[in-house]
């Protein structure tokens, strides 16, 4: 990873995960709408809910590739989550040297950059400068695990069936969703856009069983905003759930606090 990486670049990575993008409109898939008599909408919603990845704590190791326009940075990611409470990330260079550490809660975001000796602490609402006011902690957590975002699937949603795929279209809190699920009701594509045209496309594949549940080991998040093209690829190599985890975040006194 290049040594000129900054806390703002790390934050940008996080923001893109949260929905900071404006992408070209993609062609919609050809779908056949099945009447309610043939396919039960309520049962599909129930299956989607039951097949969401559930956990109390999660610990994972991954390789992450972040591409901004023609610049690419590869790194290793150590991820720890306490469901709905804390997301903790340690980012290391390929050589094994820790580059940065990130801790996110529903109320705050903290980042420190070892290479630059910088520390950034902001309320979670800081992300809204880049992503929109409707982005919250749950959005980020769901995108990292391939779960649906709260409010994106309900009885008010439009549901279509095509072969072995289920497509859900809905809107909530100024966000418009198009979600595609496989035959096991696992999310394989998640398209979001807001009323201003900002859009994010997440793709999920290479599912593996963890404690009887399926988790995508390959995640690709695509966006472009103006003249910025962003892609984040995450490849999990190991995942464990419901084991004790801690979230160390001690900032050295020599670090400079950034605005």
PDB file of C-alpha atoms in Angstrom:
ATOM      1  CA  UNK A   1       0.000   0.000   0.000  1.00  0.00           C
ATOM      2  CA  UNK A   2       1.296   3.392  -0.892  1.00  0.00           C
ATOM      3  CA  UNK A   3       2.782   5.384   1.959  1.00  0.00           C
ATOM      4  CA  UNK A   4       0.870   8.523   1.061  1.00  0.00           C
ATOM      5  CA  UNK A   5      -2.404   7.001   2.180  1.00  0.00           C
ATOM      6  CA  UNK A   6      -4.335   9.413   4.427  1.00  0.00           C
ATOM      7  CA  UNK A   7      -7.094   9.143   7.009  1.00  0.00           C
ATOM      8  CA  UNK A   8      -9.446  10.740   4.484  1.00  0.00           C
ATOM      9  CA  UNK A   9      -8.737   7.989   1.952  1.00  0.00           C
ATOM     10  CA  UNK A  10      -9.551   5.387   4.585  1.00  0.00           C
ATOM     11  CA  UNK A  11     -12.706   7.298   5.441  1.00  0.00           C
ATOM     12  CA  UNK A  12     -13.622   7.460   1.765  1.00  0.00           C
ATOM     13  CA  UNK A  13     -13.338   3.672   1.647  1.00  0.00           C
ATOM     14  CA  UNK A  14     -15.785   3.503   4.543  1.00  0.00           C
ATOM     15  CA  UNK A  15     -18.108   6.069   3.012  1.00  0.00           C
ATOM     16  CA  UNK A  16     -18.321   4.126  -0.245  1.00  0.00           C
ATOM     17  CA  UNK A  17     -19.285   1.066   1.769  1.00  0.00           C
ATOM     18  CA  UNK A  18     -22.052   3.197   3.237  1.00  0.00           C
ATOM     19  CA  UNK A  19     -23.450   4.573  -0.065  1.00  0.00           C
ATOM     20  CA  UNK A  20     -21.386   7.425  -1.454  1.00  0.00           C
ATOM     21  CA  UNK A  21     -21.809   7.012  -5.141  1.00  0.00           C
ATOM     22  CA  UNK A  22     -23.518   8.040  -8.339  1.00  0.00           C
ATOM     23  CA  UNK A  23     -23.432   5.309 -10.941  1.00  0.00           C
ATOM     24  CA  UNK A  24     -24.514   4.984 -14.540  1.00  0.00           C
ATOM     25  CA  UNK A  25     -27.982   3.575 -14.925  1.00  0.00           C
ATOM     26  CA  UNK A  26     -27.892  -0.175 -15.618  1.00  0.00           C
ATOM     27  CA  UNK A  27     -30.316  -2.065 -17.806  1.00  0.00           C
ATOM     28  CA  UNK A  28     -33.012  -3.787 -15.762  1.00  0.00           C
ATOM     29  CA  UNK A  29     -33.216  -7.591 -16.021  1.00  0.00           C
ATOM     30  CA  UNK A  30     -36.084  -9.114 -17.974  1.00  0.00           C
ATOM     31  CA  UNK A  31     -38.559 -10.412 -15.416  1.00  0.00           C
ATOM     32  CA  UNK A  32     -41.800 -12.314 -15.482  1.00  0.00           C
ATOM     33  CA  UNK A  33     -44.264 -11.152 -12.853  1.00  0.00           C
ATOM     34  CA  UNK A  34     -46.006 -14.070 -11.174  1.00  0.00           C
ATOM     35  CA  UNK A  35     -49.528 -13.407  -9.863  1.00  0.00           C
ATOM     36  CA  UNK A  36     -50.037 -13.619  -6.084  1.00  0.00           C
ATOM     37  CA  UNK A  37     -52.079 -16.804  -6.564  1.00  0.00           C
ATOM     38  CA  UNK A  38     -49.041 -18.590  -8.013  1.00  0.00           C
ATOM     39  CA  UNK A  39     -46.347 -17.359  -5.638  1.00  0.00           C
ATOM     40  CA  UNK A  40     -47.011 -16.253  -2.087  1.00  0.00           C
ATOM     41  CA  UNK A  41     -45.535 -12.833  -1.384  1.00  0.00           C
ATOM     42  CA  UNK A  42     -45.725 -13.304   2.382  1.00  0.00           C
ATOM     43  CA  UNK A  43     -43.834 -16.590   2.199  1.00  0.00           C
ATOM     44  CA  UNK A  44     -41.070 -15.008   0.098  1.00  0.00           C
ATOM     45  CA  UNK A  45     -40.641 -12.188   2.619  1.00  0.00           C
ATOM     46  CA  UNK A  46     -40.545 -14.723   5.438  1.00  0.00           C
ATOM     47  CA  UNK A  47     -37.896 -16.792   3.628  1.00  0.00           C
ATOM     48  CA  UNK A  48     -35.739 -13.716   3.031  1.00  0.00           C
ATOM     49  CA  UNK A  49     -35.918 -12.836   6.735  1.00  0.00           C
ATOM     50  CA  UNK A  50     -35.174 -16.382   7.896  1.00  0.00           C
ATOM     51  CA  UNK A  51     -32.137 -16.689   5.610  1.00  0.00           C
ATOM     52  CA  UNK A  52     -30.469 -13.462   6.721  1.00  0.00           C
ATOM     53  CA  UNK A  53     -27.083 -14.049   8.366  1.00  0.00           C
ATOM     54  CA  UNK A  54     -27.601 -13.791  12.126  1.00  0.00           C
ATOM     55  CA  UNK A  55     -24.917 -13.482  14.801  1.00  0.00           C
ATOM     56  CA  UNK A  56     -23.983 -11.917  18.127  1.00  0.00           C
ATOM     57  CA  UNK A  57     -20.318 -11.362  17.309  1.00  0.00           C
ATOM     58  CA  UNK A  58     -18.289 -11.912  14.163  1.00  0.00           C
ATOM     59  CA  UNK A  59     -14.560 -12.014  13.486  1.00  0.00           C
ATOM     60  CA  UNK A  60     -13.148 -12.276   9.965  1.00  0.00           C
ATOM     61  CA  UNK A  61      -9.951 -11.980   7.974  1.00  0.00           C
ATOM     62  CA  UNK A  62     -10.066 -10.766   4.390  1.00  0.00           C
ATOM     63  CA  UNK A  63      -8.140  -9.315   1.513  1.00  0.00           C
ATOM     64  CA  UNK A  64      -9.422  -5.963   0.340  1.00  0.00           C
ATOM     65  CA  UNK A  65      -8.702  -4.133  -2.888  1.00  0.00           C
ATOM     66  CA  UNK A  66      -9.663  -0.462  -3.151  1.00  0.00           C
ATOM     67  CA  UNK A  67      -9.585   1.177  -6.567  1.00  0.00           C
ATOM     68  CA  UNK A  68     -10.032   4.917  -7.043  1.00  0.00           C
ATOM     69  CA  UNK A  69      -9.900   5.849 -10.731  1.00  0.00           C
ATOM     70  CA  UNK A  70      -6.564   4.394 -11.910  1.00  0.00           C
ATOM     71  CA  UNK A  71      -5.058   3.996  -8.438  1.00  0.00           C
ATOM     72  CA  UNK A  72      -5.266   0.631  -6.712  1.00  0.00           C
ATOM     73  CA  UNK A  73      -4.399  -0.236  -3.114  1.00  0.00           C
ATOM     74  CA  UNK A  74      -4.404  -3.794  -1.830  1.00  0.00           C
ATOM     75  CA  UNK A  75      -4.389  -4.664   1.861  1.00  0.00           C
ATOM     76  CA  UNK A  76      -5.361  -7.228   4.460  1.00  0.00           C
ATOM     77  CA  UNK A  77      -8.413  -6.612   6.610  1.00  0.00           C
ATOM     78  CA  UNK A  78      -9.120  -7.833  10.131  1.00  0.00           C
ATOM     79  CA  UNK A  79     -12.824  -7.272  10.812  1.00  0.00           C
ATOM     80  CA  UNK A  80     -14.707  -7.604  14.091  1.00  0.00           C
ATOM     81  CA  UNK A  81     -18.387  -6.846  14.678  1.00  0.00           C
ATOM     82  CA  UNK A  82     -20.724  -6.881  17.640  1.00  0.00           C
ATOM     83  CA  UNK A  83     -24.162  -6.988  16.074  1.00  0.00           C
ATOM     84  CA  UNK A  84     -25.760  -3.535  15.863  1.00  0.00           C
ATOM     85  CA  UNK A  85     -23.144  -2.067  18.238  1.00  0.00           C
ATOM     86  CA  UNK A  86     -19.564  -1.930  16.927  1.00  0.00           C
ATOM     87  CA  UNK A  87     -17.659  -2.438  13.677  1.00  0.00           C
ATOM     88  CA  UNK A  88     -13.884  -2.573  14.133  1.00  0.00           C
ATOM     89  CA  UNK A  89     -11.320  -2.823  11.320  1.00  0.00           C
ATOM     90  CA  UNK A  90      -7.561  -3.187  11.283  1.00  0.00           C
ATOM     91  CA  UNK A  91      -6.004  -2.591   7.872  1.00  0.00           C
ATOM     92  CA  UNK A  92      -2.523  -3.954   7.236  1.00  0.00           C
ATOM     93  CA  UNK A  93      -0.186  -3.708   4.281  1.00  0.00           C
ATOM     94  CA  UNK A  94       0.785  -6.867   2.451  1.00  0.00           C
ATOM     95  CA  UNK A  95       4.020  -6.921   4.465  1.00  0.00           C
ATOM     96  CA  UNK A  96       1.980  -7.292   7.660  1.00  0.00           C
ATOM     97  CA  UNK A  97       2.449  -3.722   8.937  1.00  0.00           C
ATOM     98  CA  UNK A  98      -0.715  -2.135  10.328  1.00  0.00           C
ATOM     99  CA  UNK A  99      -1.614   0.936   8.293  1.00  0.00           C
ATOM    100  CA  UNK A 100      -4.804   2.069   9.979  1.00  0.00           C
ATOM    101  CA  UNK A 101      -7.481   1.183  12.482  1.00  0.00           C
ATOM    102  CA  UNK A 102     -11.174   2.073  12.271  1.00  0.00           C
ATOM    103  CA  UNK A 103     -13.965   1.824  14.845  1.00  0.00           C
ATOM    104  CA  UNK A 104     -17.580   2.623  14.015  1.00  0.00           C
ATOM    105  CA  UNK A 105     -20.568   2.723  16.337  1.00  0.00           C
ATOM    106  CA  UNK A 106     -24.127   3.925  15.645  1.00  0.00           C
ATOM    107  CA  UNK A 107     -23.046   7.315  17.019  1.00  0.00           C
ATOM    108  CA  UNK A 108     -19.420   7.769  15.978  1.00  0.00           C
ATOM    109  CA  UNK A 109     -16.597   7.008  13.588  1.00  0.00           C
ATOM    110  CA  UNK A 110     -12.938   6.948  14.608  1.00  0.00           C
ATOM    111  CA  UNK A 111      -9.923   6.417  12.349  1.00  0.00           C
ATOM    112  CA  UNK A 112      -6.222   6.487  13.057  1.00  0.00           C
ATOM    113  CA  UNK A 113      -3.507   6.319  10.449  1.00  0.00           C
ATOM    114  CA  UNK A 114      -0.192   4.913  11.649  1.00  0.00           C
ATOM    115  CA  UNK A 115       1.756   5.925   8.563  1.00  0.00           C
ATOM    116  CA  UNK A 116       0.767   9.580   8.814  1.00  0.00           C
ATOM    117  CA  UNK A 117       0.415   9.723  12.603  1.00  0.00           C
ATOM    118  CA  UNK A 118      -3.118  11.140  12.283  1.00  0.00           C
ATOM    119  CA  UNK A 119      -6.331  10.594  14.224  1.00  0.00           C
ATOM    120  CA  UNK A 120      -9.880  11.445  13.161  1.00  0.00           C
ATOM    121  CA  UNK A 121     -12.947  11.282  15.436  1.00  0.00           C
ATOM    122  CA  UNK A 122     -16.381  12.375  14.210  1.00  0.00           C
ATOM    123  CA  UNK A 123     -20.057  11.729  14.920  1.00  0.00           C
ATOM    124  CA  UNK A 124     -21.574   9.140  12.609  1.00  0.00           C
ATOM    125  CA  UNK A 125     -23.551  11.935  10.967  1.00  0.00           C
ATOM    126  CA  UNK A 126     -20.241  13.108   9.448  1.00  0.00           C
ATOM    127  CA  UNK A 127     -20.691  10.410   6.821  1.00  0.00           C
ATOM    128  CA  UNK A 128     -23.851  12.154   5.633  1.00  0.00           C
ATOM    129  CA  UNK A 129     -21.653  14.853   4.063  1.00  0.00           C
ATOM    130  CA  UNK A 130     -20.727  12.243   1.475  1.00  0.00           C
ATOM    131  CA  UNK A 131     -23.587   9.769   1.496  1.00  0.00           C
ATOM    132  CA  UNK A 132     -26.916  11.295   2.524  1.00  0.00           C
ATOM    133  CA  UNK A 133     -28.760  11.585   5.800  1.00  0.00           C
ATOM    134  CA  UNK A 134     -30.522   8.208   5.515  1.00  0.00           C
ATOM    135  CA  UNK A 135     -27.327   6.179   5.800  1.00  0.00           C
ATOM    136  CA  UNK A 136     -26.885   4.601   9.214  1.00  0.00           C
ATOM    137  CA  UNK A 137     -24.854   1.980  11.046  1.00  0.00           C
ATOM    138  CA  UNK A 138     -27.140  -0.833   9.931  1.00  0.00           C
ATOM    139  CA  UNK A 139     -26.532   0.056   6.280  1.00  0.00           C
ATOM    140  CA  UNK A 140     -22.790  -0.420   6.660  1.00  0.00           C
ATOM    141  CA  UNK A 141     -23.142  -3.624   8.672  1.00  0.00           C
ATOM    142  CA  UNK A 142     -25.575  -5.118   6.164  1.00  0.00           C
ATOM    143  CA  UNK A 143     -23.379  -4.263   3.161  1.00  0.00           C
ATOM    144  CA  UNK A 144     -20.397  -6.012   4.785  1.00  0.00           C
ATOM    145  CA  UNK A 145     -22.375  -9.238   5.340  1.00  0.00           C
ATOM    146  CA  UNK A 146     -24.780  -9.409   2.423  1.00  0.00           C
ATOM    147  CA  UNK A 147     -27.904  -8.863   4.515  1.00  0.00           C
ATOM    148  CA  UNK A 148     -30.851  -6.724   3.494  1.00  0.00           C
ATOM    149  CA  UNK A 149     -31.002  -3.199   4.876  1.00  0.00           C
ATOM    150  CA  UNK A 150     -33.791  -2.588   7.375  1.00  0.00           C
ATOM    151  CA  UNK A 151     -36.919  -1.369   5.643  1.00  0.00           C
ATOM    152  CA  UNK A 152     -35.899  -2.561   2.182  1.00  0.00           C
ATOM    153  CA  UNK A 153     -38.206  -5.627   2.195  1.00  0.00           C
ATOM    154  CA  UNK A 154     -41.805  -5.402   3.386  1.00  0.00           C
ATOM    155  CA  UNK A 155     -45.383  -6.134   2.355  1.00  0.00           C
ATOM    156  CA  UNK A 156     -45.303  -2.829   0.479  1.00  0.00           C
ATOM    157  CA  UNK A 157     -42.472  -4.113  -1.747  1.00  0.00           C
ATOM    158  CA  UNK A 158     -43.000  -5.187  -5.347  1.00  0.00           C
ATOM    159  CA  UNK A 159     -41.851  -8.805  -5.758  1.00  0.00           C
ATOM    160  CA  UNK A 160     -41.142 -10.507  -9.090  1.00  0.00           C
ATOM    161  CA  UNK A 161     -39.910 -14.009  -9.852  1.00  0.00           C
ATOM    162  CA  UNK A 162     -37.656 -15.018 -12.735  1.00  0.00           C
ATOM    163  CA  UNK A 163     -36.431 -18.603 -12.885  1.00  0.00           C
ATOM    164  CA  UNK A 164     -34.816 -19.355  -9.533  1.00  0.00           C
ATOM    165  CA  UNK A 165     -34.350 -15.688  -8.624  1.00  0.00           C
ATOM    166  CA  UNK A 166     -36.534 -13.385  -6.571  1.00  0.00           C
ATOM    167  CA  UNK A 167     -36.410  -9.651  -7.271  1.00  0.00           C
ATOM    168  CA  UNK A 168     -37.655  -7.142  -4.713  1.00  0.00           C
ATOM    169  CA  UNK A 169     -38.236  -3.461  -5.486  1.00  0.00           C
ATOM    170  CA  UNK A 170     -39.165  -0.999  -2.779  1.00  0.00           C
ATOM    171  CA  UNK A 171     -38.627   2.466  -1.392  1.00  0.00           C
ATOM    172  CA  UNK A 172     -38.114   3.725   2.154  1.00  0.00           C
ATOM    173  CA  UNK A 173     -36.726   6.925   3.673  1.00  0.00           C
ATOM    174  CA  UNK A 174     -35.997   8.476   0.264  1.00  0.00           C
ATOM    175  CA  UNK A 175     -34.051   5.372  -0.820  1.00  0.00           C
ATOM    176  CA  UNK A 176     -35.056   3.136  -3.719  1.00  0.00           C
ATOM    177  CA  UNK A 177     -34.000  -0.514  -3.559  1.00  0.00           C
ATOM    178  CA  UNK A 178     -33.707  -3.285  -6.104  1.00  0.00           C
ATOM    179  CA  UNK A 179     -32.634  -6.553  -4.498  1.00  0.00           C
ATOM    180  CA  UNK A 180     -31.960  -9.851  -6.254  1.00  0.00           C
ATOM    181  CA  UNK A 181     -31.978 -13.128  -4.289  1.00  0.00           C
ATOM    182  CA  UNK A 182     -30.870 -16.607  -5.356  1.00  0.00           C
ATOM    183  CA  UNK A 183     -32.835 -19.834  -4.983  1.00  0.00           C
ATOM    184  CA  UNK A 184     -31.845 -19.977  -1.298  1.00  0.00           C
ATOM    185  CA  UNK A 185     -33.151 -16.457  -0.686  1.00  0.00           C
ATOM    186  CA  UNK A 186     -29.645 -15.119  -0.168  1.00  0.00           C
ATOM    187  CA  UNK A 187     -28.939 -11.633  -1.494  1.00  0.00           C
ATOM    188  CA  UNK A 188     -26.716 -11.731  -4.592  1.00  0.00           C
ATOM    189  CA  UNK A 189     -27.160  -8.146  -5.799  1.00  0.00           C
ATOM    190  CA  UNK A 190     -28.188  -4.979  -3.984  1.00  0.00           C
ATOM    191  CA  UNK A 191     -28.864  -1.770  -5.915  1.00  0.00           C
ATOM    192  CA  UNK A 192     -29.591   1.403  -3.967  1.00  0.00           C
ATOM    193  CA  UNK A 193     -30.256   4.913  -5.117  1.00  0.00           C
ATOM    194  CA  UNK A 194     -31.637   8.038  -3.495  1.00  0.00           C
ATOM    195  CA  UNK A 195     -33.819  10.859  -4.749  1.00  0.00           C
ATOM    196  CA  UNK A 196     -30.717  12.755  -5.916  1.00  0.00           C
ATOM    197  CA  UNK A 197     -29.588   9.907  -8.154  1.00  0.00           C
ATOM    198  CA  UNK A 198     -26.754   8.627  -5.949  1.00  0.00           C
ATOM    199  CA  UNK A 199     -26.403   4.886  -6.470  1.00  0.00           C
ATOM    200  CA  UNK A 200     -24.484   1.872  -5.201  1.00  0.00           C
ATOM    201  CA  UNK A 201     -24.307  -1.623  -6.656  1.00  0.00           C
ATOM    202  CA  UNK A 202     -23.210  -4.452  -4.340  1.00  0.00           C
ATOM    203  CA  UNK A 203     -22.672  -8.026  -5.530  1.00  0.00           C
ATOM    204  CA  UNK A 204     -22.340 -11.116  -3.311  1.00  0.00           C
ATOM    205  CA  UNK A 205     -21.061 -14.577  -4.246  1.00  0.00           C
ATOM    206  CA  UNK A 206     -18.987 -17.602  -3.147  1.00  0.00           C
ATOM    207  CA  UNK A 207     -21.320 -18.480  -0.279  1.00  0.00           C
ATOM    208  CA  UNK A 208     -19.974 -20.724   2.463  1.00  0.00           C
ATOM    209  CA  UNK A 209     -21.708 -22.306   5.446  1.00  0.00           C
ATOM    210  CA  UNK A 210     -20.907 -20.804   8.859  1.00  0.00           C
ATOM    211  CA  UNK A 211     -22.733 -22.398  11.789  1.00  0.00           C
ATOM    212  CA  UNK A 212     -25.484 -23.605   9.492  1.00  0.00           C
ATOM    213  CA  UNK A 213     -25.893 -20.247   7.742  1.00  0.00           C
ATOM    214  CA  UNK A 214     -24.666 -19.046   4.359  1.00  0.00           C
ATOM    215  CA  UNK A 215     -22.315 -16.070   4.175  1.00  0.00           C
ATOM    216  CA  UNK A 216     -20.896 -14.513   0.988  1.00  0.00           C
ATOM    217  CA  UNK A 217     -17.103 -14.760   0.990  1.00  0.00           C
ATOM    218  CA  UNK A 218     -16.814 -12.461  -2.042  1.00  0.00           C
ATOM    219  CA  UNK A 219     -18.236  -8.917  -1.981  1.00  0.00           C
ATOM    220  CA  UNK A 220     -17.878  -6.300  -4.700  1.00  0.00           C
ATOM    221  CA  UNK A 221     -19.101  -2.706  -4.247  1.00  0.00           C
ATOM    222  CA  UNK A 222     -19.150  -0.497  -7.327  1.00  0.00           C
ATOM    223  CA  UNK A 223     -19.752   3.225  -7.680  1.00  0.00           C
ATOM    224  CA  UNK A 224     -18.824   6.308  -9.624  1.00  0.00           C
ATOM    225  CA  UNK A 225     -19.432   9.920  -8.719  1.00  0.00           C
ATOM    226  CA  UNK A 226     -18.579  12.622 -11.198  1.00  0.00           C
ATOM    227  CA  UNK A 227     -15.021  11.909 -12.304  1.00  0.00           C
ATOM    228  CA  UNK A 228     -14.348   9.467  -9.437  1.00  0.00           C
ATOM    229  CA  UNK A 229     -14.683   5.744 -10.127  1.00  0.00           C
ATOM    230  CA  UNK A 230     -14.583   3.575  -7.036  1.00  0.00           C
ATOM    231  CA  UNK A 231     -14.544  -0.180  -6.546  1.00  0.00           C
ATOM    232  CA  UNK A 232     -14.045  -2.131  -3.333  1.00  0.00           C
ATOM    233  CA  UNK A 233     -13.525  -5.904  -3.480  1.00  0.00           C
ATOM    234  CA  UNK A 234     -13.549  -7.936  -0.266  1.00  0.00           C
ATOM    235  CA  UNK A 235     -12.521 -11.608  -0.164  1.00  0.00           C
ATOM    236  CA  UNK A 236     -13.014 -13.268   3.194  1.00  0.00           C
ATOM    237  CA  UNK A 237     -10.557 -16.047   4.027  1.00  0.00           C
ATOM    238  CA  UNK A 238     -11.811 -17.028   7.491  1.00  0.00           C
ATOM    239  CA  UNK A 239     -14.888 -16.196   9.536  1.00  0.00           C
ATOM    240  CA  UNK A 240     -15.964 -17.140  13.053  1.00  0.00           C
ATOM    241  CA  UNK A 241     -19.135 -16.153  14.882  1.00  0.00           C
ATOM    242  CA  UNK A 242     -20.408 -15.893  18.449  1.00  0.00           C
ATOM    243  CA  UNK A 243     -16.955 -16.057  20.021  1.00  0.00           C
ATOM    244  CA  UNK A 244     -15.491 -13.508  22.471  1.00  0.00           C
ATOM    245  CA  UNK A 245     -14.001 -10.493  20.644  1.00  0.00           C
ATOM    246  CA  UNK A 246     -12.460  -7.226  21.766  1.00  0.00           C
ATOM    247  CA  UNK A 247     -12.123  -3.885  20.003  1.00  0.00           C
ATOM    248  CA  UNK A 248      -8.760  -2.320  20.968  1.00  0.00           C
ATOM    249  CA  UNK A 249      -8.476   1.307  19.954  1.00  0.00           C
ATOM    250  CA  UNK A 250      -5.743   3.156  21.823  1.00  0.00           C
ATOM    251  CA  UNK A 251      -4.475   6.265  20.001  1.00  0.00           C
ATOM    252  CA  UNK A 252      -0.797   7.124  20.583  1.00  0.00           C
ATOM    253  CA  UNK A 253      -0.325  10.558  22.154  1.00  0.00           C
ATOM    254  CA  UNK A 254       2.008  11.640  19.364  1.00  0.00           C
ATOM    255  CA  UNK A 255      -0.795  11.446  16.770  1.00  0.00           C
ATOM    256  CA  UNK A 256      -2.167  14.670  15.280  1.00  0.00           C
ATOM    257  CA  UNK A 257      -5.912  15.191  15.548  1.00  0.00           C
ATOM    258  CA  UNK A 258      -7.384  15.945  12.109  1.00  0.00           C
ATOM    259  CA  UNK A 259     -10.521  18.002  11.409  1.00  0.00           C
TER     260      UNK A 259
END
